[in-house]
Amino acid sequence: MNIPTSNLPRIVIIGGGFAGVNLSKKLANKNVQVVLLDKHNYHTFQPLLYQVSSSGLEPDSIAYPLRKIIKKHKTSFFRLAEVKEIVAERNEIITDIGSLSYDYLVIATGTKTNFFGNQAIKANGMPMKTVSQALDIRSLILQNFEKAAITNSKEERKAFLNFVIVGGGPTGVELAGAIAELKNHILPRDYHDLNADDMSIHLMEGNERVLSAMSEHASKKAEEFLSALGVKVHCKTFVEDYDGVNVTTNSDLKMQSETLIWAAGVTGAPVKGLHAEALVEKMNRYTVNHYNQVEGYKNIFAIGDIALMKTEGYPKGHPQVAQPAIQQGKLLGNNLIKLINNKKMKPFIYKDKGSMATIGRNKAVVDLKHYKFGGFFAWFVWMFIHLMSLVGFRNRVIVLFNWSYNYINFDKAARLIIRPFKK
Ligand SMILES: Cc1cc2nc3c(=O)[nH]c(=O)nc-3n(C[C@H](O)[C@H](O)[C@H](O)COP(=O)(O)OP(=O)(O)OC[C@H]3O[C@@H](n4cnc5c(N)ncnc54)[C@H](O)[C@@H]3O)c2cc1C
């Protein structure tokens, strides 16, 4: 790989997600050479993927070029590359564009969709982990509306207008709310020849309640908000099979649907090569110490979703959400400089800033350490935090404009089938 040689220690970062980007910002213009690698040339703001899927936002407002993030970092380089293997004995990585040596390696590869070994659902369900997958979902929803409009069969129309979302975590809940808004505000206007009552949205959750990682207050409120929007919530329900039309669950509940969106879980996205003890196989996460050093290696680190750091407060590791990734990225930036200068590194202590989920217009739930609330104020807080967390001023302005426009007009402007989805 063509990277200028220098006398500076080389830090290679695999992954430009929340963890990798925050790390590379911390290392900017320090006495190190940084090489940031990602298989996409942009950073994805995953919390808003569901708005791309449901036609609320264009994809380029939630993605940001990685080269733009590091453009002022004089000793940093970006390469569009997928890392295939780590050869730790030679301090080298192998990618699809060649190999590269490192002094320090940081793995920040995040997660991928977990289908829990169910091949039928993997083949026929729709994951929502990347921008292109979110665009596929958007196309499929709109294509199914079009197909529903032309079929003469009542049964077929029902299947085209029946949307099944599996997984009642924040992603599933938010997506269900957004699709319900399509039913309530877009379908009656754009498709006046269709009966909006024919459209149904089912949210399937294996646990006893949706948002099971949040408080009971948040779950209860979310279920109230969802049913007010017309979403049918099925708790203690596992989807067991899906052939592209027929949905089978662990209970008597069966239905036909042309769209099944899988938001039921993720698993780590490790890179081949490190010794077996470094990886907790069940979760596909690297075991790291309190400095994010991967077990058994002095110069290899893992941060963000892919890292499993067991602490007293988090015996099963930190939650796989943005804040631990951001905080670990920032701390590791300082720690690597300390390590290079033979100074003592600081252990990672997670500062939990709370959790939240939105369920459509004016409705959200927020859990803070000492305060839990829901409704309009929570929705406002949710919007403000997500807007400020987006990378890039332009993206913030575009998203704010879109949200304001959508709010005033009860509209979702991005309902375009740009790249049709083929099942
Ligand atoms: C739909 C969805 C909604 C979410 N909503 C929320 C939310 O509301 N709040 C919240 O806090 N968290 C949310 N999360 C979780 C949050 O996005 C993750 O916790 C966070 O992105 C983790 O950051 P990371 O840097 O560890 O990994 P990621 O952000 O996933 O970044 C990993 C990067 O590594 C790259 N990569 C992976 N493998 C390779 C390879 N072999 N070679 C090169 N590059 C590679 C990927 O392209 C990617 O850019 C959501 C996640 C999803 C999928």
XYZ file of C-alpha atoms and ligand atoms in Angstrom:
476
model
C 0.000 0.000 0.000
C 1.390 3.358 -0.946
C 1.909 5.282 2.321
C 4.897 7.657 2.658
C 7.675 6.325 4.852
C 8.538 8.476 7.880
C 10.396 8.318 11.177
C 7.156 8.762 13.080
C 5.545 5.765 14.763
C 2.753 4.471 12.497
C -0.716 3.934 14.006
C -3.093 2.035 11.743
C -6.814 2.347 12.537
C -9.233 -0.157 10.976
C -12.692 1.409 10.798
C -13.967 4.981 10.496
C -17.014 4.612 12.740
C -17.618 6.547 15.958
C -14.590 4.973 17.650
C -12.106 5.239 14.762
C -13.048 8.808 13.827
C -12.760 10.092 17.390
C -9.423 8.350 17.784
C -8.024 9.793 14.552
C -9.174 13.299 15.572
C -7.287 12.945 18.882
C -4.132 11.878 17.033
C -4.305 14.737 14.534
C -1.018 16.574 14.006
C 0.684 14.778 16.894
C 4.090 13.190 16.384
C 2.637 10.053 14.841
C 1.682 8.881 11.373
C -1.985 7.821 11.246
C -3.418 5.543 8.564
C -7.208 5.276 8.700
C -8.709 2.402 6.691
C -12.356 1.738 5.945
C -14.217 -0.327 3.357
C -16.471 2.714 2.802
C -15.132 6.184 2.048
C -17.573 7.716 4.517
C -18.560 7.666 8.165
C -22.142 6.504 8.784
C -24.335 8.002 11.476
C -26.147 4.726 12.164
C -28.729 6.104 14.645
C -30.500 7.846 11.753
C -30.382 4.992 9.228
C -34.036 4.271 9.946
C -34.955 7.726 8.634
C -33.284 6.891 5.311
C -35.229 3.598 5.226
C -38.515 5.388 5.857
C -37.948 8.216 3.317
C -37.402 10.912 5.968
C -33.803 11.757 5.030
C -31.513 11.432 2.024
C -28.514 9.128 2.648
C -25.906 11.835 2.134
C -27.226 13.789 5.118
C -26.263 10.996 7.537
C -22.940 10.027 5.910
C -19.738 12.074 5.852
C -16.549 11.634 3.758
C -13.708 10.266 5.866
C -11.113 12.186 3.820
C -12.888 15.426 4.749
C -12.635 14.553 8.449
C -8.846 14.176 8.263
C -8.075 16.762 5.568
C -6.301 19.109 7.996
C -4.405 16.317 9.724
C -0.994 16.676 8.050
C 0.417 13.292 9.059
C -2.796 11.327 8.550
C -3.794 9.270 5.507
C -7.017 7.594 4.474
C -7.207 4.484 2.301
C -10.393 2.897 0.995
C -9.614 -0.702 1.875
C -11.141 -3.776 3.444
C -8.799 -5.396 5.925
C -8.722 -9.157 5.419
C -6.152 -10.376 7.921
C -3.810 -9.330 10.712
C -0.360 -10.951 10.794
C 0.660 -9.958 14.312
C 4.055 -11.733 14.193
C 5.129 -9.380 11.404
C 3.176 -6.296 12.634
C 1.385 -6.300 9.309
C -2.145 -6.222 7.952
C -3.355 -7.616 4.655
C -6.066 -5.717 2.784
C -7.758 -5.922 -0.603
C -5.391 -3.202 -1.879
C -2.146 -4.610 -0.461
C -0.363 -5.046 2.847
C 0.796 -2.468 5.373
C 3.068 -2.576 8.402
C 2.209 -0.884 11.686
C 3.799 0.043 14.989
C 0.415 0.202 16.700
C -2.816 -1.288 15.384
C -6.310 -0.259 16.477
C -9.298 -2.429 15.521
C -12.505 -0.368 15.399
C -14.548 -2.503 13.022
C -17.859 -2.388 14.931
C -20.536 -5.002 14.324
C -22.498 -6.743 11.601
C -26.079 -8.042 11.547
C -26.651 -11.211 13.551
C -29.210 -13.596 12.035
C -28.468 -16.164 14.769
C -27.769 -18.798 12.123
C -31.228 -18.552 10.513
C -30.405 -18.938 6.796
C -33.989 -18.364 5.589
C -34.229 -15.009 7.338
C -30.727 -14.072 6.173
C -31.741 -14.816 2.574
C -35.158 -13.135 2.621
C -35.129 -10.552 5.423
C -33.819 -6.993 5.181
C -30.952 -5.981 7.500
C -30.384 -2.289 8.306
C -26.728 -1.783 9.180
C -25.365 0.226 6.256
C -26.496 3.133 4.085
C -27.019 0.863 1.078
C -29.151 -1.543 3.144
C -31.244 1.408 4.372
C -31.711 2.487 0.747
C -32.771 -1.066 -0.179
C -35.441 -0.943 2.523
C -36.638 2.450 1.281
C -36.934 1.120 -2.271
C -38.689 -2.069 -1.161
C -41.287 -0.181 0.917
C -42.078 2.167 -1.974
C -42.049 -0.643 -4.569
C -44.495 -2.589 -2.400
C -46.812 0.437 -2.227
C -46.704 0.551 -6.035
C -47.384 -3.186 -6.326
C -50.264 -2.914 -3.849
C -51.797 -0.257 -6.082
C -51.809 -2.457 -9.194
C -52.822 -5.857 -7.883
C -56.435 -7.007 -8.065
C -55.890 -9.659 -5.414
C -56.952 -8.585 -1.901
C -54.645 -11.175 -0.342
C -51.622 -10.014 -2.334
C -52.371 -6.364 -1.536
C -52.458 -7.199 2.170
C -49.036 -8.886 1.953
C -47.555 -5.897 0.074
C -48.907 -3.548 2.738
C -47.961 -5.685 5.722
C -44.623 -4.628 7.273
C -42.961 -6.871 9.824
C -40.128 -5.525 11.951
C -38.241 -8.018 14.073
C -36.526 -6.677 17.196
C -38.071 -4.249 19.667
C -34.858 -2.429 20.604
C -34.462 1.282 19.793
C -33.887 0.549 16.064
C -37.037 -1.580 15.662
C -39.171 0.776 17.737
C -37.991 3.852 15.839
C -38.465 2.212 12.451
C -41.952 0.929 13.354
C -42.946 4.467 14.395
C -41.568 5.937 11.165
C -43.345 3.373 8.942
C -46.576 4.033 10.866
C -46.186 7.690 9.908
C -45.983 6.658 6.253
C -49.300 4.874 6.747
C -50.929 7.772 8.575
C -49.687 10.717 6.513
C -48.204 9.608 3.173
C -50.352 6.690 2.019
C -53.679 8.601 2.204
C -52.184 11.482 0.193
C -49.997 9.787 -2.440
C -52.089 6.633 -2.853
C -55.684 7.806 -2.491
C -56.760 4.738 -4.483
C -55.404 2.522 -1.692
C -57.148 2.060 1.631
C -54.699 2.999 4.416
C -56.566 0.609 6.734
C -55.202 -2.251 4.590
C -51.677 -1.384 5.732
C -50.394 -2.959 8.940
C -47.165 -2.799 10.889
C -46.150 -5.608 13.240
C -43.279 -5.281 15.697
C -42.015 -8.635 16.995
C -39.983 -8.758 20.204
C -38.660 -11.872 21.936
C -38.465 -10.260 25.375
C -41.389 -9.452 27.659
C -41.227 -5.777 26.694
C -39.883 -3.546 23.942
C -36.804 -1.417 24.755
C -35.794 -4.060 27.286
C -32.398 -2.378 27.845
C -34.189 0.785 29.001
C -36.411 1.379 32.064
C -39.886 -0.146 32.432
C -41.227 3.389 32.252
C -39.657 3.839 28.804
C -40.989 0.470 27.581
C -44.510 1.205 28.778
C -44.545 4.656 27.205
C -43.072 3.333 23.938
C -45.760 0.641 23.704
C -48.453 3.267 24.326
C -47.003 5.523 21.631
C -46.684 2.648 19.166
C -50.233 1.437 19.630
C -51.535 5.019 19.278
C -49.790 5.059 15.891
C -51.415 1.761 14.940
C -48.381 -0.522 15.332
C -49.209 -4.013 16.593
C -46.608 -5.008 19.179
C -46.052 -8.732 19.822
C -43.825 -9.411 22.834
C -42.423 -12.868 23.754
C -42.596 -13.600 20.022
C -39.693 -15.011 18.029
C -39.796 -15.041 14.252
C -38.588 -18.510 13.304
C -38.955 -18.629 9.543
C -39.508 -16.361 6.562
C -39.544 -17.497 2.938
C -40.033 -14.028 1.451
C -43.805 -14.037 2.025
C -44.812 -16.342 4.889
C -43.770 -15.317 8.400
C -43.752 -18.040 11.036
C -43.282 -17.402 14.758
C -42.886 -19.499 17.908
C -46.580 -18.912 18.683
C -49.777 -19.346 16.656
C -49.108 -15.993 15.027
C -48.512 -16.419 11.297
C -48.898 -13.895 8.530
C -47.991 -12.997 4.979
C -45.682 -10.077 4.353
C -43.523 -8.961 1.435
C -41.282 -6.981 3.825
C -39.527 -8.334 6.895
C -36.950 -6.001 8.424
C -34.468 -7.655 10.742
C -33.403 -5.414 13.637
C -32.992 -8.216 16.149
C -29.293 -8.125 16.877
C -25.684 -7.598 15.962
C -22.467 -9.496 16.408
C -18.893 -8.221 16.271
C -17.058 -7.866 12.943
C -13.569 -9.153 13.842
C -10.675 -9.486 11.414
C -9.037 -12.880 10.865
C -5.641 -13.527 12.351
C -5.358 -12.912 16.099
C -4.957 -15.891 18.419
C -8.120 -17.594 19.642
C -7.990 -16.325 23.252
C -8.259 -12.727 22.057
C -11.773 -13.284 20.755
C -14.893 -14.112 22.758
C -16.470 -16.252 20.075
C -20.066 -16.119 21.289
C -20.134 -12.361 20.822
C -17.340 -11.969 18.272
C -15.757 -9.247 20.432
C -12.076 -8.867 21.355
C -11.261 -9.131 25.040
C -9.460 -5.954 26.050
C -7.984 -4.675 29.315
C -8.860 -1.310 30.837
C -6.554 0.419 28.337
C -8.291 -1.268 25.378
C -5.238 -3.487 24.729
C -6.308 -6.775 23.126
C -5.536 -9.758 25.357
C -2.107 -11.177 24.593
C -0.877 -8.207 22.511
C 1.075 -5.105 23.560
C 0.618 -3.032 20.399
C -2.868 -4.094 19.257
C -5.940 -2.326 20.613
C -9.688 -2.652 20.060
C -12.269 0.086 20.672
C -16.008 0.593 20.306
C -18.544 -2.151 19.621
C -15.881 -4.743 18.790
C -14.159 -4.381 22.189
C -15.253 -6.373 25.231
C -13.986 -4.702 28.385
C -15.312 -6.313 31.533
C -15.528 -3.944 34.499
C -17.283 -4.079 37.865
C -20.144 -1.938 36.587
C -20.287 -3.749 33.234
C -19.396 -7.418 33.821
C -20.664 -8.341 30.341
C -18.922 -5.424 28.637
C -20.179 -1.971 27.746
C -23.386 -1.543 25.738
C -22.822 -1.542 21.967
C -23.920 2.057 21.468
C -22.207 5.215 20.272
C -21.032 6.709 23.597
C -18.609 3.950 24.703
C -17.137 3.999 21.168
C -16.687 7.787 21.200
C -15.267 7.836 24.732
C -12.877 4.917 24.093
C -11.673 6.507 20.835
C -10.883 9.799 22.563
C -9.149 8.192 25.546
C -7.079 5.841 23.411
C -5.832 8.828 21.401
C -4.372 10.333 24.583
C -3.164 6.952 25.833
C -1.263 6.077 22.640
C 0.665 9.346 22.861
C 1.413 8.534 26.519
C 2.531 5.007 25.616
C 4.856 6.273 22.884
C 6.352 8.754 25.372
C 6.752 6.066 28.048
C 4.131 7.637 30.272
C 1.427 5.847 32.266
C -1.845 5.271 30.419
C -5.224 6.129 31.984
C -7.797 3.324 32.443
C -11.156 3.698 30.695
C -14.145 4.638 32.834
C -17.456 4.817 30.984
C -19.626 7.883 31.602
C -23.200 6.776 30.905
C -25.055 9.762 29.484
C -28.405 7.943 29.341
C -30.407 6.398 26.528
C -33.325 7.417 24.362
C -35.590 6.365 21.513
C -38.121 8.244 19.404
C -41.453 6.859 18.286
C -42.621 9.260 15.624
C -43.746 12.849 15.711
C -43.718 14.503 19.170
C -43.069 11.184 20.883
C -39.870 9.888 22.483
C -38.597 8.333 25.701
C -35.471 9.345 27.583
C -33.793 7.535 30.488
C -31.272 9.607 32.419
C -29.592 8.369 35.590
C -31.986 10.147 37.972
C -34.779 11.196 35.638
C -36.963 9.394 33.135
C -39.415 11.142 30.878
C -41.407 10.755 27.671
C -43.497 12.802 25.246
C -42.885 16.082 23.454
C -39.987 17.323 25.621
C -38.218 13.954 25.257
C -38.729 14.159 21.486
C -37.218 17.644 21.449
C -34.208 16.451 23.481
C -33.821 13.453 21.128
C -33.815 15.722 18.059
C -31.360 18.207 19.546
C -28.866 15.518 20.617
C -29.014 13.674 17.284
C -28.673 16.882 15.319
C -25.636 18.025 17.304
C -24.022 14.563 17.079
C -24.058 14.502 13.273
C -20.657 15.020 11.687
C -20.413 18.192 9.592
C -22.185 21.548 9.656
C -23.761 20.964 6.209
C -25.348 17.688 7.327
C -26.770 19.355 10.443
C -28.328 22.164 8.393
C -29.796 19.730 5.835
C -31.241 17.453 8.518
C -32.681 20.415 10.452
C -34.254 21.744 7.249
C -35.713 18.328 6.365
C -37.089 17.753 9.850
C -38.670 21.208 9.962
C -40.171 20.756 6.482
C -41.463 17.272 7.337
C -42.881 18.501 10.649
C -44.767 21.451 9.190
C -46.038 19.566 6.133
C -46.576 16.089 7.675
C -44.384 14.992 4.777
C -41.433 12.707 4.057
C -39.792 14.192 1.037
C -37.266 11.486 0.127
C -39.708 8.886 -1.172
C -37.807 8.084 -4.363
C -37.007 4.683 -5.844
C -33.572 5.635 -7.167
C -32.113 2.150 -7.200
C -34.889 -0.457 -7.353
C -34.457 -3.368 -4.974
C -34.588 -6.848 -6.491
C -35.628 -9.567 -4.060
C -29.645 0.938 12.824
C -28.797 1.306 14.021
C -29.267 2.262 14.905
C -28.493 2.632 16.002
N -28.982 3.598 16.859
C -28.226 4.003 17.898
C -28.662 5.063 18.742
O -29.767 5.606 18.567
N -27.840 5.451 19.758
C -26.622 4.882 19.961
O -25.897 5.290 20.861
N -26.183 3.866 19.187
C -26.953 3.419 18.163
N -26.511 2.407 17.362
C -25.226 1.746 17.682
C -24.066 2.601 17.236
O -24.246 3.009 15.895
C -22.787 1.781 17.399
O -22.657 1.453 18.762
C -21.568 2.563 16.947
O -21.666 2.845 15.569
C -20.286 1.807 17.248
O -19.204 2.504 16.750
P -17.910 1.734 16.219
O -16.951 2.796 15.795
O -17.481 0.739 17.209
O -18.406 0.920 14.948
P -19.116 1.428 13.612
O -19.696 2.772 13.784
O -19.994 0.318 13.185
O -17.906 1.553 12.580
C -17.173 0.463 12.109
C -16.498 0.859 10.819
O -15.556 -0.149 10.464
C -15.629 -0.397 9.075
N -15.162 -1.778 8.883
C -15.649 -2.914 9.413
N -14.903 -3.979 9.069
C -13.921 -3.504 8.279
C -12.825 -4.121 7.600
N -12.584 -5.437 7.701
N -12.011 -3.349 6.866
C -12.238 -2.012 6.751
N -13.245 -1.381 7.387
C -14.068 -2.118 8.142
C -17.084 -0.178 8.717
O -17.227 0.133 7.345
C -17.444 0.992 9.647
O -17.254 2.235 9.008
C -27.247 2.015 16.236
C -26.780 1.052 15.338
C -27.551 0.699 14.239
C -27.039 -0.329 13.268
